[in-house]
CSV table of C-alpha atoms in Angstrom, one decimal:
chain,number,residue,atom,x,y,z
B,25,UNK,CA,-0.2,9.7,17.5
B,26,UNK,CA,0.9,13.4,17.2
B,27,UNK,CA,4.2,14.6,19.2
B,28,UNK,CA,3.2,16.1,22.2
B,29,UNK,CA,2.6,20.1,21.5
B,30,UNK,CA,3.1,22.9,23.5
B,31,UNK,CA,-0.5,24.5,23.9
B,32,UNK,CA,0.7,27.6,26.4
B,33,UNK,CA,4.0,29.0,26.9
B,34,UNK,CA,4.2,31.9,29.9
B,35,UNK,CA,7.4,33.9,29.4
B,36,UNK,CA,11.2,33.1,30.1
B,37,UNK,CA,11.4,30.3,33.4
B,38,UNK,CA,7.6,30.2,33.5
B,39,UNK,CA,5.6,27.2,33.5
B,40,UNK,CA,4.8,24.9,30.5
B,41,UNK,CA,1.9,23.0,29.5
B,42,UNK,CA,1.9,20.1,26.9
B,43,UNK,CA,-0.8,17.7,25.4
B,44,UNK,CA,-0.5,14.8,23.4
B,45,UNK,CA,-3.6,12.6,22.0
B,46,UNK,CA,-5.5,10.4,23.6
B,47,UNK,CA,-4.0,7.6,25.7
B,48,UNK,CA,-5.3,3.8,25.1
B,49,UNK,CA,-8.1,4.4,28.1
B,50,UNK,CA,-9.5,7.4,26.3
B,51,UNK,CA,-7.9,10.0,28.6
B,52,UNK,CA,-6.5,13.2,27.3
B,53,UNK,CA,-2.6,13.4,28.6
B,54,UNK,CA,-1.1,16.5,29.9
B,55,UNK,CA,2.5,17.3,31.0
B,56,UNK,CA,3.2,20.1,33.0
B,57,UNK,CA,6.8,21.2,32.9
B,58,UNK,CA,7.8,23.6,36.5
B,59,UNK,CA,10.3,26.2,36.1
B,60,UNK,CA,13.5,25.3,36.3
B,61,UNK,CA,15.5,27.2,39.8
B,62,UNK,CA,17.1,30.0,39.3
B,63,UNK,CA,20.9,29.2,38.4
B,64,UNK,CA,23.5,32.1,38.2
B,65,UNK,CA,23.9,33.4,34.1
B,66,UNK,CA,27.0,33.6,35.1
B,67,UNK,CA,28.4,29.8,36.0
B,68,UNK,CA,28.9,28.0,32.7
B,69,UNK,CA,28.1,24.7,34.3
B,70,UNK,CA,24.9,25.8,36.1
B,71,UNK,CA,24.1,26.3,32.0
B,72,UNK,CA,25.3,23.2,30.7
B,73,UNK,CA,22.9,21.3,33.8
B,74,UNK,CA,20.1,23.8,32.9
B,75,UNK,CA,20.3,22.5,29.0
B,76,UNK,CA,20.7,18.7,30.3
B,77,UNK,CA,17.8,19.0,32.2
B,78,UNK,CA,15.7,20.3,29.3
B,79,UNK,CA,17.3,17.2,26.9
B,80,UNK,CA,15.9,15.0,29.9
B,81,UNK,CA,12.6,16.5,30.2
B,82,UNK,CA,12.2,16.3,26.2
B,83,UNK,CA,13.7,12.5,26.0
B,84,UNK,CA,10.9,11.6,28.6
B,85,UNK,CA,7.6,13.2,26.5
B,86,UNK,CA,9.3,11.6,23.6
B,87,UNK,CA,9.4,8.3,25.7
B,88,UNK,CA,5.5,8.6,26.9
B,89,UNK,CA,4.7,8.9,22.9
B,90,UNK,CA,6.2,6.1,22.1
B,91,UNK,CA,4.8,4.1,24.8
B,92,UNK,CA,1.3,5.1,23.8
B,93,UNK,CA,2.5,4.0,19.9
B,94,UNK,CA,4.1,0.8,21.2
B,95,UNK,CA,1.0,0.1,23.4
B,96,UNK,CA,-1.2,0.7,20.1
B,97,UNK,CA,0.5,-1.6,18.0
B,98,UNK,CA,0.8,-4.4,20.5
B,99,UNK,CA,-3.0,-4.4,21.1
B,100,UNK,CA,-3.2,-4.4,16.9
B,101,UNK,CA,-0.7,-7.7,16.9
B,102,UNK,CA,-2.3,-9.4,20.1
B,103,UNK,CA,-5.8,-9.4,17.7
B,104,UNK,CA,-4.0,-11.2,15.5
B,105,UNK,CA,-3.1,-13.4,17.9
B,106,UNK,CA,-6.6,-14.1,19.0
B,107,UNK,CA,-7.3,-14.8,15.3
B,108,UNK,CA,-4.5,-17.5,15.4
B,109,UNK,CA,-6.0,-19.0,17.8
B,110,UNK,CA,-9.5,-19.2,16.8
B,111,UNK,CA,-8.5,-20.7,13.2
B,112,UNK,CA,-6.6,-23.2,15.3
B,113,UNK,CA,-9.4,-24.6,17.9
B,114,UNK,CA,-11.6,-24.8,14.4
B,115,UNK,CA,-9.0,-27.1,13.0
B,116,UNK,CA,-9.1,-29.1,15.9
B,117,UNK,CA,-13.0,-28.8,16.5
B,118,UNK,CA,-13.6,-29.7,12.7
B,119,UNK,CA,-11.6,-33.3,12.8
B,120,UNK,CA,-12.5,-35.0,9.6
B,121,UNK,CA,-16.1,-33.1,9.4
B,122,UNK,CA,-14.5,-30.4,7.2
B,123,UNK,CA,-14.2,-31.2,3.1
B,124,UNK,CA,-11.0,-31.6,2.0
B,125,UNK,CA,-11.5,-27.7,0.0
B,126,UNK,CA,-12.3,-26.2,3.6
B,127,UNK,CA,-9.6,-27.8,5.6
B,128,UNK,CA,-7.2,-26.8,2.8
B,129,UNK,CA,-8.2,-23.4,3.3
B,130,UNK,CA,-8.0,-23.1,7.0
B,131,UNK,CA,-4.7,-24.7,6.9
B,132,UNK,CA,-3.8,-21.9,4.4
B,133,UNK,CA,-4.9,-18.8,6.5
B,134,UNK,CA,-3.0,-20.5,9.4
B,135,UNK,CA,0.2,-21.2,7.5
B,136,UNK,CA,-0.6,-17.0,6.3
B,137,UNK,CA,-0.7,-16.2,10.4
B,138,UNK,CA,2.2,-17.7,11.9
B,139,UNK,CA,4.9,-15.4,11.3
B,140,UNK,CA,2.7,-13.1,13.6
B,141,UNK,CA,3.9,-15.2,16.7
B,142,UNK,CA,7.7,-14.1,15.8
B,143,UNK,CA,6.1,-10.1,15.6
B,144,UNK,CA,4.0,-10.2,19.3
B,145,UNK,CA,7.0,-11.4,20.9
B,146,UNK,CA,8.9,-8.7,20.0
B,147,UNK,CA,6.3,-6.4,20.3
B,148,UNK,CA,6.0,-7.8,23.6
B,149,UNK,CA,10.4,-7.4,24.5
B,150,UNK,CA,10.0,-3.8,23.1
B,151,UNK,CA,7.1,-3.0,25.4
B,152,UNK,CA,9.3,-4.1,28.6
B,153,UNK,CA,12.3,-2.1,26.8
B,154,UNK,CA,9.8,1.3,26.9
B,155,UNK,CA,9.9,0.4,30.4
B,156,UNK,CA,13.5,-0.2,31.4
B,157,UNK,CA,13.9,3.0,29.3
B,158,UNK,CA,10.9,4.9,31.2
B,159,UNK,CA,12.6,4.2,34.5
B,160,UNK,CA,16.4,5.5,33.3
B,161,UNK,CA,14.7,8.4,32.3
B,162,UNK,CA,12.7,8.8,35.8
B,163,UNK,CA,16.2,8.5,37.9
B,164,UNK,CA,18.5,10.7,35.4
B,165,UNK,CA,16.0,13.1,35.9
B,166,UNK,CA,16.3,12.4,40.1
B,167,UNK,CA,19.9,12.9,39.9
B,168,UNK,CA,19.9,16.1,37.8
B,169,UNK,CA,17.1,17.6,40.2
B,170,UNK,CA,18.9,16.9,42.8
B,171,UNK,CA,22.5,18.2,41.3
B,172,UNK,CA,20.7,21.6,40.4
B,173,UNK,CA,19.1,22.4,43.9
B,174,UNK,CA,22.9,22.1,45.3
B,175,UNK,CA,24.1,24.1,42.5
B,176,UNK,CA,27.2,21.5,42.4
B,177,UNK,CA,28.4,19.2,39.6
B,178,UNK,CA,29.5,16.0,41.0
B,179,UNK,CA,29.2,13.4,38.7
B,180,UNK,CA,28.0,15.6,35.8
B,181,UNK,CA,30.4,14.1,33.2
B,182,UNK,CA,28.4,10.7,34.2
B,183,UNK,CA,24.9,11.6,34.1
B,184,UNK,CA,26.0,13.3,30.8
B,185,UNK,CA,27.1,10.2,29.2
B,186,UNK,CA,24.0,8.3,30.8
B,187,UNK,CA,21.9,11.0,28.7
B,188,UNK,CA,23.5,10.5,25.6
B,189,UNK,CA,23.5,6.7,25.8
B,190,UNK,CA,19.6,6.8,26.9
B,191,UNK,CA,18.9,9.3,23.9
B,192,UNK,CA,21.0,6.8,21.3
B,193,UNK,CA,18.9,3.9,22.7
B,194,UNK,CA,15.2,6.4,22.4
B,195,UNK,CA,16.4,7.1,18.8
B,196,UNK,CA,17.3,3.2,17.6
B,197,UNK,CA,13.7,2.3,19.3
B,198,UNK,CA,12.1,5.0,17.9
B,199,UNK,CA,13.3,4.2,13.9
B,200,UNK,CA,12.0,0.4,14.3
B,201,UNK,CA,8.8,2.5,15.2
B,202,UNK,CA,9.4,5.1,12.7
B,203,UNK,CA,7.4,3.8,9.3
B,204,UNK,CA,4.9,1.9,8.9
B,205,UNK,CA,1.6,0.7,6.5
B,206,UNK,CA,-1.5,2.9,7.2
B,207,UNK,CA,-4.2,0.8,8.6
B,208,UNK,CA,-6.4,3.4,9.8
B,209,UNK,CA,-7.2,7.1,9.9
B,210,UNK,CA,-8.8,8.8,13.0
B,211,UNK,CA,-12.3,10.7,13.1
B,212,UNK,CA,-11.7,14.2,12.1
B,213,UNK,CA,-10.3,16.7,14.9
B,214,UNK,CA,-11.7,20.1,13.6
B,215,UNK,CA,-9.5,23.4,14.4
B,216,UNK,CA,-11.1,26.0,12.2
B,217,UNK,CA,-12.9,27.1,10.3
B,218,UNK,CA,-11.7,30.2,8.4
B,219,UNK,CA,-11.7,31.2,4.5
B,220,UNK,CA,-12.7,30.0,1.2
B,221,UNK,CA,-14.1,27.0,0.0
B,222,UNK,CA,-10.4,25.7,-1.2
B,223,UNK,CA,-7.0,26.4,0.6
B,224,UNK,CA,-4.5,25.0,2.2
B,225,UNK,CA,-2.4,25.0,6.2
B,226,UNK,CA,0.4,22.9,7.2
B,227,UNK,CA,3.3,23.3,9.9
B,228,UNK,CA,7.0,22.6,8.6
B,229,UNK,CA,7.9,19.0,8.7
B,230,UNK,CA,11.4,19.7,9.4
B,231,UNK,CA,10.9,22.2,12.3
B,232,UNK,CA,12.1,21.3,15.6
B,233,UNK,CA,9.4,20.3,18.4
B,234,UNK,CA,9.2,23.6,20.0
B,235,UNK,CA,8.5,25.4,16.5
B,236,UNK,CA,4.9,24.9,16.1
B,237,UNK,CA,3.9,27.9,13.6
B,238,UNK,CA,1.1,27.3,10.9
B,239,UNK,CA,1.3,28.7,7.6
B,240,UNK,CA,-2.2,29.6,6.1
B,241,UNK,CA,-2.9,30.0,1.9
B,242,UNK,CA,-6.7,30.6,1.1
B,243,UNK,CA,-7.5,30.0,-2.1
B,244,UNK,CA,-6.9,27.8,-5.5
B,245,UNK,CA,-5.6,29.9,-7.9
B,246,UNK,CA,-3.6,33.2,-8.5
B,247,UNK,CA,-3.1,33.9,-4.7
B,248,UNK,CA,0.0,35.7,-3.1
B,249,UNK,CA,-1.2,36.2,0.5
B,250,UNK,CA,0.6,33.8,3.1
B,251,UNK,CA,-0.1,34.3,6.9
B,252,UNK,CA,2.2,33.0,9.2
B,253,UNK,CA,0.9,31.9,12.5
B,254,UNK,CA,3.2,31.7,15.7
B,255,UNK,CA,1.7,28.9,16.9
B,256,UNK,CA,-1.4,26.4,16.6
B,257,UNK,CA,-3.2,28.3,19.4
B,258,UNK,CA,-2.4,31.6,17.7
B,259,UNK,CA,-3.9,30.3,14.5
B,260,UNK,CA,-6.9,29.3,16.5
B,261,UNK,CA,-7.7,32.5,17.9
B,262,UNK,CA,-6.5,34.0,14.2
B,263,UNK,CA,-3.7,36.4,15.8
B,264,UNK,CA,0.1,36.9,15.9
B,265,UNK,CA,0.7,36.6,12.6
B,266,UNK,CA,2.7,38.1,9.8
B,267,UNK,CA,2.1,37.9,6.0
B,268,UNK,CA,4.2,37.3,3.0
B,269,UNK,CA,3.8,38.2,-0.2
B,270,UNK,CA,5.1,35.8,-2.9
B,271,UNK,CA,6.7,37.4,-5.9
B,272,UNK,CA,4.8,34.8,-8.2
B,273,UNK,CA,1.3,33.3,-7.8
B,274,UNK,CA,0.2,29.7,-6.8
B,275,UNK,CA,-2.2,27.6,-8.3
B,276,UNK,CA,-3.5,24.3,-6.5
B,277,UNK,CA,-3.3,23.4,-3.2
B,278,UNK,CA,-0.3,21.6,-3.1
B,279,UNK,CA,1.9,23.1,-1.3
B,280,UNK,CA,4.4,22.3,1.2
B,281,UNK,CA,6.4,24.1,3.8
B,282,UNK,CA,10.1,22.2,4.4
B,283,UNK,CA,12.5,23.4,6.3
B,284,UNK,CA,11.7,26.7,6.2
B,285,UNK,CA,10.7,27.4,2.9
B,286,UNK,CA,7.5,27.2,1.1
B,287,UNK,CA,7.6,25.2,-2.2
B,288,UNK,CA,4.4,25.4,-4.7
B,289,UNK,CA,3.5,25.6,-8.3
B,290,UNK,CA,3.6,28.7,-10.4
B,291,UNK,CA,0.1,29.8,-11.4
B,292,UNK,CA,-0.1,28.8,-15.2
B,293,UNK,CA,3.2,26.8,-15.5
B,294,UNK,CA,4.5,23.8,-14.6
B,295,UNK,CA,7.2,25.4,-12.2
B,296,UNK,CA,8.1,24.7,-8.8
B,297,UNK,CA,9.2,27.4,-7.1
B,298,UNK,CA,10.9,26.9,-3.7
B,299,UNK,CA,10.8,30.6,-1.4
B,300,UNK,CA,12.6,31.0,1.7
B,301,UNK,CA,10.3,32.8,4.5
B,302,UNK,CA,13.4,33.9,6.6
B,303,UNK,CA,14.8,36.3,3.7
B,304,UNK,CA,11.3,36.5,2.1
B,305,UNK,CA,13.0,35.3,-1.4
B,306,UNK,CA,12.5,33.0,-4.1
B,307,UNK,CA,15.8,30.7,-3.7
B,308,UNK,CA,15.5,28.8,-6.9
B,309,UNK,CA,12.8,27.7,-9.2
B,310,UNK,CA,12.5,24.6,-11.8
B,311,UNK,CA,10.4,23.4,-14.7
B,312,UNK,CA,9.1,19.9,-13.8
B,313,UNK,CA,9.4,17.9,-16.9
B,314,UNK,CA,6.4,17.0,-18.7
B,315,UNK,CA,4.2,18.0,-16.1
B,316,UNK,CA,0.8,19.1,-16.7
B,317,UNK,CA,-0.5,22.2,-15.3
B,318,UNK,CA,-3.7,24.6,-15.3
B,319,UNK,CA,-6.1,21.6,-14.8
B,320,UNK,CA,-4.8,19.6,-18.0
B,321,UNK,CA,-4.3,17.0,-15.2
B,322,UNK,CA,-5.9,17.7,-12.0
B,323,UNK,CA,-7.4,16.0,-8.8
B,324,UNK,CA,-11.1,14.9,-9.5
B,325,UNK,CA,-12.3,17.8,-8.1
B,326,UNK,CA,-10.1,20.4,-10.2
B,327,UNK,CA,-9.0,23.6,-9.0
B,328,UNK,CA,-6.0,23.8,-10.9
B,329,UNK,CA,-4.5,20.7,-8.4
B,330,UNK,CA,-2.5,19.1,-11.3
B,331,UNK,CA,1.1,19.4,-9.3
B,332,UNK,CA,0.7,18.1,-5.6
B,333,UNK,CA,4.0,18.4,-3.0
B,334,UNK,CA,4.5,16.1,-0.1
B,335,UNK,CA,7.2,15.4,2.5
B,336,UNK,CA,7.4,12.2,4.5
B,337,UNK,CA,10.3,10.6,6.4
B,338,UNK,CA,12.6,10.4,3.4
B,339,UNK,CA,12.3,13.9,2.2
B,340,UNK,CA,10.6,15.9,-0.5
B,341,UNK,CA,8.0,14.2,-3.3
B,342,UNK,CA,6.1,15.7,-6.4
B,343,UNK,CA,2.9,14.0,-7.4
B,344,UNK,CA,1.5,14.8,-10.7
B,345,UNK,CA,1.2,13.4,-13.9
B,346,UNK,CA,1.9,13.8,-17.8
B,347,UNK,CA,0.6,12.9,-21.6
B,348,UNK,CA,3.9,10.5,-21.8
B,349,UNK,CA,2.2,8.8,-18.5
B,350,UNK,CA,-1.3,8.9,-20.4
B,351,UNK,CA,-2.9,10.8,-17.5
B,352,UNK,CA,-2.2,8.4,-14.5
B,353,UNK,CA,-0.4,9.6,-11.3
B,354,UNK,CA,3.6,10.2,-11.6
B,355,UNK,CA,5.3,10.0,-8.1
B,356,UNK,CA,9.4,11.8,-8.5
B,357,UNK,CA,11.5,12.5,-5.3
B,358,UNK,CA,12.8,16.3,-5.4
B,359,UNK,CA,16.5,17.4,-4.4
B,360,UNK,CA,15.0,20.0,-2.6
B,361,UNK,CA,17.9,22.4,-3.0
B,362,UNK,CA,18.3,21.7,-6.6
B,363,UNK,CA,14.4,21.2,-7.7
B,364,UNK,CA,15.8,18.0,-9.9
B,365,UNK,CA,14.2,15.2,-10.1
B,366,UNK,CA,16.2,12.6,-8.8
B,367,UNK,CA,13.8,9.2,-9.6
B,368,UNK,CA,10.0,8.7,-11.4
B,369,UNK,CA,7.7,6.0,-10.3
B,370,UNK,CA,4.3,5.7,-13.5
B,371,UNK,CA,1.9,4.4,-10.5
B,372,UNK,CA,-0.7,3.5,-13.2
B,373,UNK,CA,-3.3,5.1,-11.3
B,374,UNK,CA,-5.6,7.9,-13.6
B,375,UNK,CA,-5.0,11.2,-11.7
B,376,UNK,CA,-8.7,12.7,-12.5
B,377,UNK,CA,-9.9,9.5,-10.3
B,378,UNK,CA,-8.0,10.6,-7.6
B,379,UNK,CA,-9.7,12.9,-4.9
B,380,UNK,CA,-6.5,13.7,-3.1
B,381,UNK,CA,-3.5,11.7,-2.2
B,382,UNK,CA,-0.7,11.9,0.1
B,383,UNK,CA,2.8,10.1,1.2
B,384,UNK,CA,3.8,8.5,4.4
B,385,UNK,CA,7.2,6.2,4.6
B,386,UNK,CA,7.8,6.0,1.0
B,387,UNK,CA,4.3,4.9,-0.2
B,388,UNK,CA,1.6,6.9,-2.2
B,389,UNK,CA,-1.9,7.1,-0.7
B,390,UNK,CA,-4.4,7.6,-2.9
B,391,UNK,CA,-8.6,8.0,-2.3
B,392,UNK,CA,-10.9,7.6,-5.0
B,393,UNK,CA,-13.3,11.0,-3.9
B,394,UNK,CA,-12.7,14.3,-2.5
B,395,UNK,CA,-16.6,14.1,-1.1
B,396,UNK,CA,-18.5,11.8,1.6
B,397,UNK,CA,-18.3,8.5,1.6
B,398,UNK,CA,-14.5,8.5,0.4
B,399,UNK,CA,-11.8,6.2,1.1
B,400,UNK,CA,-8.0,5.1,0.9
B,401,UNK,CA,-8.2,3.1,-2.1
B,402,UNK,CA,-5.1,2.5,-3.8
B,403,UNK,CA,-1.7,2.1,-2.6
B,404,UNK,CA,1.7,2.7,-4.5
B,405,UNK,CA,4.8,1.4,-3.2
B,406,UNK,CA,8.2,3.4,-4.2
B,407,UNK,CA,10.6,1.0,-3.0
B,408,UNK,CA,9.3,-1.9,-4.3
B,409,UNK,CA,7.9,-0.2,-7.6
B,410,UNK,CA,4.7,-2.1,-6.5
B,411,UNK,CA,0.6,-1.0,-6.0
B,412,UNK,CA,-2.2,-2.6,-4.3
B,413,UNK,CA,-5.7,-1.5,-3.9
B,414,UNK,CA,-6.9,-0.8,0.2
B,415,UNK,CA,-10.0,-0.1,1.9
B,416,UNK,CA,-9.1,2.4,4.6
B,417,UNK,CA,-12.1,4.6,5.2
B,418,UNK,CA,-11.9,8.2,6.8
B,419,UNK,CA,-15.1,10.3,7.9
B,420,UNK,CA,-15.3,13.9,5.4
B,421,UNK,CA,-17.4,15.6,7.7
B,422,UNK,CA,-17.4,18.4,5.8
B,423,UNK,CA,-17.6,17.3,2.2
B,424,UNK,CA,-15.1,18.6,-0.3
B,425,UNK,CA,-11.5,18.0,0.8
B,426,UNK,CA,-9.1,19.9,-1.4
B,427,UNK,CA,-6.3,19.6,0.3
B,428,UNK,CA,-5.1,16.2,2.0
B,429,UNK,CA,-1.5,16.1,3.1
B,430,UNK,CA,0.8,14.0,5.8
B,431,UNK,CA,3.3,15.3,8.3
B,432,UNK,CA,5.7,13.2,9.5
B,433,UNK,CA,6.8,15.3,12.6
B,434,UNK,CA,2.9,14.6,14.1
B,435,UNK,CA,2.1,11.5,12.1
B,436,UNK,CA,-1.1,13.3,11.3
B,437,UNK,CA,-3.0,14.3,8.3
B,438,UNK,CA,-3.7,18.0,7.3
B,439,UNK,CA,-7.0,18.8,5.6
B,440,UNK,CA,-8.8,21.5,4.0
B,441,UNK,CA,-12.1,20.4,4.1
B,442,UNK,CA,-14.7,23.2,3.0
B,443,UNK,CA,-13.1,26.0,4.6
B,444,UNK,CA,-12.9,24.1,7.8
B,445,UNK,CA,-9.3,23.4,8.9
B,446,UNK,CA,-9.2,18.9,10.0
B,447,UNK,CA,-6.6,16.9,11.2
B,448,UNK,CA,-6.2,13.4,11.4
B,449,UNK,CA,-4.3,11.0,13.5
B,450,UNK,CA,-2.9,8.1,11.4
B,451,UNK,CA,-2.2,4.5,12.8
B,452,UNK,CA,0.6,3.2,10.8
B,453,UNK,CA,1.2,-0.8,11.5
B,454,UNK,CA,5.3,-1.8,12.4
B,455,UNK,CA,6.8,-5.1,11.6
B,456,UNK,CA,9.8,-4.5,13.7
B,457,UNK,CA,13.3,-6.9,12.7
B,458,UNK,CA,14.6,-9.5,15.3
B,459,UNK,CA,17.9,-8.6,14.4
B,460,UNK,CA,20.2,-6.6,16.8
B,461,UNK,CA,19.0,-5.1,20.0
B,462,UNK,CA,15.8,-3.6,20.1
């Protein structure tokens, strides 16, 4: 589930609208934000309430998301449960009617299932947590409201402290909830449908929640043209933007946008060039060892997609492969201030089976078509140098996906599918630790 996004801004003090996906029920949520009164520019501390309130009002849409996630996963764990419980009455229904072979086997899945009772009851203590949480947040924001309106600042170191505790608290829930294996991918969510057959959009993973703009590159091969999009609505309505112009052409699709800089493959080499939008320069570029390039070792549906950039939680990733690696898929995490690589993972996967692939929490996704009918078949994990094959299907409405990429910030998946413009939402399944407090 996506962070909520800001969908309409009116100017300075005005009103704010956010959405967020769907809730359990089906329902769309929506968080309207008031302006806050008018405080004098003048008195520091009016300020420093002003900024507290904001840090309040964000803590509590971040709480409401992780809710919704928390609420998911439960529901995930509690099947689980039901399963348990099934396999158990047929053990106790079966007596001695079962063969020896058959009784083995449901006391294997059983003995396979019982951890699970350790993972709902936590899921179940985090859920009341959410809530203890929910109602901090409800009462700091009471207090604040009501500090504001009197324009006074009695207590304001406490509340202060109350915040920073409640956001420590958000932040250690919200890492047990931060990674996670992909169990299922959404139905596609459509938001345009503009340009070529082959391109690429993405919003930078690293941007804080209020930056939402959307970087657009049309086109496989030898382009320069990047629009810049203010926001997601802008990009909608195909206005407000500005264009750069990249010193070197691109080939592929690849490309990712990470904290504020564009990094992609030089047509006809196997460079990676990493160009700053804010000074519209290139700020350093880099061979990538062995790699191939111009469709010596592309996706299976070419278009020169042999190098393929990805950010997840942990940071930058190249994914691409070489003769050495006879052709199957080379995963290497990217200093990306350097370009270096700083470690190589051979998945063993051929690339020119893949049709697209993409990284969430350290692990390589990986479908076997770029057209209908595909799925996520093959799973590569980097820190356990491990793969295993998975059956995670996802509807191509459109399809030809040549460009499928993850963004950490939304937990969602980018697509550029025909000249149409997808997203995904991913659900990621936790297995959170009993140790410490949750």
């Amino acid at each position: 589930v996506p962070p909520p996004r800001t969908l309409f801004q009116s100017p300075e003090e005005g009103w704010q609208l956010y959405t967020s996906a769907q809730a359990p029920d089906g329902k769309c949520i929506c968080t309207a934000v008031i302006p806050a009164q008018s405080t004098c520019s003048r008195d520091g501390r009016s300020r420093e309430l002003r900024q507290l309130m904001e840090k309040v009002q964000n803590v509590s849409q971040s709480m409401e998301v992780l809710e919704l996630r928390t609420y998911r996963d439960l529901q995930y764990v509690r099947g689980m449960e039901t399963l348990m419980r099934s396999l158990d009455a047929r053990l106790r229904a079966a007596d001695g009617s079962l063969s020896a072979k058959s009784f083995q086997e449901l006391k294997d899945r059983m003995t396979e299932l019982l951890p699970l009772g350790s993972v709902l009851e936590q899921y179940k203590a985090d859920t009341r947590t959410v809530v203890r949480l929910r109602e901090e947040v409800r009462n700091l924001s009471g207090g604040l409201a009501a500090i504001q309106e009197e324009m006074g600042a009695y207590g304001y170191e406490d509340l202060q402290q109350r915040v920073v505790a409640l956001e420590a608290r958000l932040h250690a829930c919200a890492q047990k909830l931060g990674c996670g294996k992909l169990t299922g991918v959404s139905n596609p969510i459509t938001i345009r449908a503009m340009g070529s057959r082959f391109g690429s959009w993405m919003t930078d993973t690293m941007a804080p929640s209020a930056d939402s703009r959307v970087w657009y590159m049309d086109g496989y091969y030898k382009g320069r043209r990047v629009l810049e999009f203010r926001t997601l609505g802008d990009f909608i309505k195909g206005q407000n933007f500005i264009q750069h112009l990249l010193p070197q052409p691109w080939a592929g699709t690849g490309h990712v946008v990470y904290n504020g800089s564009l990094f992609y493959n030089k047509y006809q080499s196997n460079v990676v060039v990493k160009y700053h939008f804010r000074s519209r320069s290139v700020l350093v570029q880099r061979s990538l060892p062995g790699a191939g390039y111009n469709n010596t070792f592309p996706y299976s549906w070419g278009g020169f997609s042999d190098m393929d950039f990805m950010v997840d939680e942990s940071g930058l990733w190249a994914v691409y492969t070489t003769n050495q690696n006879a052709g199957n898929i080379v995963v290497s995490r990217l200093d990306p201030h350097t370009l270096e690589v700083m470690r190589s993972w051979d998945t063993g996967y051929p690339k020119r089976s893949a049709g697209e692939a993409f990284m969430i929490c350290g692990v390589l996704y990986v479908t076997n078509s770029h057209l209908a009918g595909a799925k996520v078949y093959f799973a590569y994990f980097t820190n356990t140098s491990s793969y295993e094959y998975t059956d995670v299907p996802f509807h191509n409405q459109y399809s030809h996906i040549s460009m499928l990429d993850y963004n950490p910030r939304e937990r969602a998946l980018y697509t550029w599918n025909n000249g149409h413009q997808v997203l995904y939402n991913v659900t990621l399944f936790h297995v959170i630790s009993t140790a410490g407090d949750p």
